[in-house]
Amino acid sequence: MDTSDSSTGTEPQQNPAPAPERRGGWRRWAMDTRPLRIPAYRRLWSSTIVTAVGSQLTAVAVPKQIFDITGSSAWVGAASLAGLVPLVVFALWGGAVADTMDRRKLLLITNCGIAVTSVLFWLQAVAGLDSVGVLMVLLALQQAFWGLNAPARNASIARLVPEGELAAANALGSTVMQTGQVVGPLLAGVLIPVIGLPELYLVDALALCVTVWAVHRLPALPPLGGKAERRAGVREIAEGFRYIARHKVLLLSFLADIVAMVLGMPRALFPQLAAETYAPYGEGLALGLLFAAIPIGAVAGGLFSGTFSRARRHGWMVIGAVVAWGLAIAGFGLSRNLWLAVVFLALAGVADMVSMVFRGAILLSAATDEMRGRMQGVFTVVVAGGPRLADVLHGSAGSAFGPGAAVAGGGLLVVVVMLALACAMPALRRYRV
């Protein structure tokens, strides 16, 4: 039995690289599970499974309860904005905090905070408060804890697995998160009629207890080099942005995601496309398939990530993935057949998975440990904010030019802008592990 990963902090800060494993036949295509051999990473990954599904239960329950109270989708949208602002603010600050204190301790504090917030969601639902204001305050509090949690969780991976397995570790984590986006809402839809909306919050809270236990079993992850006395203020956050500006490969990894998501994420147009373009197939069926296709494609990409997770030219993998995303989105925009449209969206999901894996690996390997928290904080903001900006952009473009033209044009624009960035700034093309 391996006892080196106890919470006493006796485990070395970086695991030695294991001997290379030769994989032949179908196994070379299957997901690379080598990081799961490391007990500490296995615990962190296991906790992600619970978080991925449980968070989606609350993500469904909150807008459902708000709509039940108000009967207004506008209030649902306002609640989303109420959650976005604290997420952005606390993700940036949380990244700085993650670079100054034991990341395991920060994960324990924030996971407990998220669990307590879920209990408060349950209590207000049981009490029948029917207050949108209370729901928005609790949502803001939950997203603030999540913003503090995500940078520390992601930055910890590089301390738990060797550099050569970072891409595989990111593939494992991203696949779980995407699976949660498919399974969580489906599970919520099944459970609400059976156990009721209040109990959905309670299930999430109880599931988070498993996450807290798993994090408690991690090794201590204090700042390296005895730098635990650093502050975590505005100056440190600003230094993180200056660090990105000085390291072009990091800057380009963020820009690649912004280009792909802001210009090429068409989800705001799914309802209109389902009601107009794909109406003959059934509006409900079309809408469900459109929303599910990208996550399903991403999960499929993760399950068969064995080959691309071993690539060494990470920069080219990001460039290729973003270009493939743009082409798939353009193909979706030009499709008038629902099933062909779903195929294109699923292909986009595969490309998105590849992009996530290698952008995440670049952030963990190209940044020093004292900056990883802040890099992950910016990463959290980009991932959360990009699709929301895309909703505004595509909604306006869809009204002006029609949904199909807006989607296809956005996809082609992704290809043009990404190739222009790759040509103008060679740092990403040249980057390799």
PDB file of C-alpha atoms in Angstrom, residues 31 41 44-57 59 146 149-150 153-154 157 169-185 211 294-296 298-300 302-303 352-353 356 379-380 383:
ATOM      1  CA  MET A  31      -7.734   7.291 -23.206  1.00  0.00           C
ATOM      2  CA  TYR A  41      -4.069  12.602  -8.634  1.00  0.00           C
ATOM      3  CA  LEU A  44      -8.354  14.724  -7.105  1.00  0.00           C
ATOM      4  CA  TRP A  45      -9.814  13.262 -10.303  1.00  0.00           C
ATOM      5  CA  SER A  46     -12.370  11.195  -8.372  1.00  0.00           C
ATOM      6  CA  SER A  47     -13.560  14.315  -6.584  1.00  0.00           C
ATOM      7  CA  THR A  48     -13.967  15.990  -9.983  1.00  0.00           C
ATOM      8  CA  ILE A  49     -16.432  13.274 -11.020  1.00  0.00           C
ATOM      9  CA  VAL A  50     -18.680  14.149  -8.088  1.00  0.00           C
ATOM     10  CA  THR A  51     -18.308  17.886  -8.634  1.00  0.00           C
ATOM     11  CA  ALA A  52     -19.009  17.654 -12.370  1.00  0.00           C
ATOM     12  CA  VAL A  53     -22.358  15.923 -11.915  1.00  0.00           C
ATOM     13  CA  GLY A  54     -23.404  17.625  -8.671  1.00  0.00           C
ATOM     14  CA  SER A  55     -22.742  21.151  -9.922  1.00  0.00           C
ATOM     15  CA  GLN A  56     -24.998  20.496 -12.900  1.00  0.00           C
ATOM     16  CA  LEU A  57     -27.845  19.525 -10.560  1.00  0.00           C
ATOM     17  CA  ALA A  59     -27.129  24.592 -12.395  1.00  0.00           C
ATOM     18  CA  TRP A 146     -16.060  28.298  -7.263  1.00  0.00           C
ATOM     19  CA  ASN A 149     -11.568  26.880  -6.017  1.00  0.00           C
ATOM     20  CA  ALA A 150     -10.944  26.341  -9.742  1.00  0.00           C
ATOM     21  CA  ARG A 153      -7.578  22.734  -8.338  1.00  0.00           C
ATOM     22  CA  ASN A 154      -6.146  23.115 -11.840  1.00  0.00           C
ATOM     23  CA  ILE A 157      -2.247  18.990 -11.209  1.00  0.00           C
ATOM     24  CA  ALA A 169      -4.292  14.305 -16.962  1.00  0.00           C
ATOM     25  CA  ASN A 170      -6.074  17.203 -18.674  1.00  0.00           C
ATOM     26  CA  ALA A 171      -7.843  14.779 -21.005  1.00  0.00           C
ATOM     27  CA  LEU A 172      -9.070  12.769 -18.009  1.00  0.00           C
ATOM     28  CA  GLY A 173     -10.315  15.857 -16.191  1.00  0.00           C
ATOM     29  CA  SER A 174     -11.901  17.492 -19.237  1.00  0.00           C
ATOM     30  CA  THR A 175     -13.694  14.283 -20.193  1.00  0.00           C
ATOM     31  CA  VAL A 176     -15.212  14.028 -16.729  1.00  0.00           C
ATOM     32  CA  MET A 177     -16.371  17.659 -16.803  1.00  0.00           C
ATOM     33  CA  GLN A 178     -17.950  17.243 -20.241  1.00  0.00           C
ATOM     34  CA  THR A 179     -19.619  14.010 -19.138  1.00  0.00           C
ATOM     35  CA  GLY A 180     -21.074  15.896 -16.192  1.00  0.00           C
ATOM     36  CA  GLN A 181     -22.594  18.434 -18.581  1.00  0.00           C
ATOM     37  CA  VAL A 182     -24.453  15.592 -20.305  1.00  0.00           C
ATOM     38  CA  VAL A 183     -25.328  13.356 -17.343  1.00  0.00           C
ATOM     39  CA  GLY A 184     -26.037  16.093 -14.770  1.00  0.00           C
ATOM     40  CA  PRO A 185     -28.950  17.822 -16.573  1.00  0.00           C
ATOM     41  CA  THR A 211     -15.200  15.884  -2.611  1.00  0.00           C
ATOM     42  CA  ILE A 294     -20.886  19.403 -28.524  1.00  0.00           C
ATOM     43  CA  PRO A 295     -20.496  17.835 -25.037  1.00  0.00           C
ATOM     44  CA  ILE A 296     -21.081  14.355 -26.472  1.00  0.00           C
ATOM     45  CA  ALA A 298     -16.032  16.223 -26.430  1.00  0.00           C
ATOM     46  CA  VAL A 299     -16.601  13.108 -24.327  1.00  0.00           C
ATOM     47  CA  ALA A 300     -15.974  10.895 -27.369  1.00  0.00           C
ATOM     48  CA  GLY A 302     -11.645  12.266 -24.490  1.00  0.00           C
ATOM     49  CA  LEU A 303     -12.383   8.554 -24.547  1.00  0.00           C
ATOM     50  CA  ASP A 352     -12.819  21.542 -28.416  1.00  0.00           C
ATOM     51  CA  MET A 353     -11.600  18.641 -26.285  1.00  0.00           C
ATOM     52  CA  MET A 356      -8.796  22.133 -23.910  1.00  0.00           C
ATOM     53  CA  PHE A 379      -8.080  30.632 -17.640  1.00  0.00           C
ATOM     54  CA  THR A 380     -11.248  30.310 -15.525  1.00  0.00           C
ATOM     55  CA  VAL A 383     -13.595  29.870 -20.137  1.00  0.00           C
TER      56      VAL A 383
END
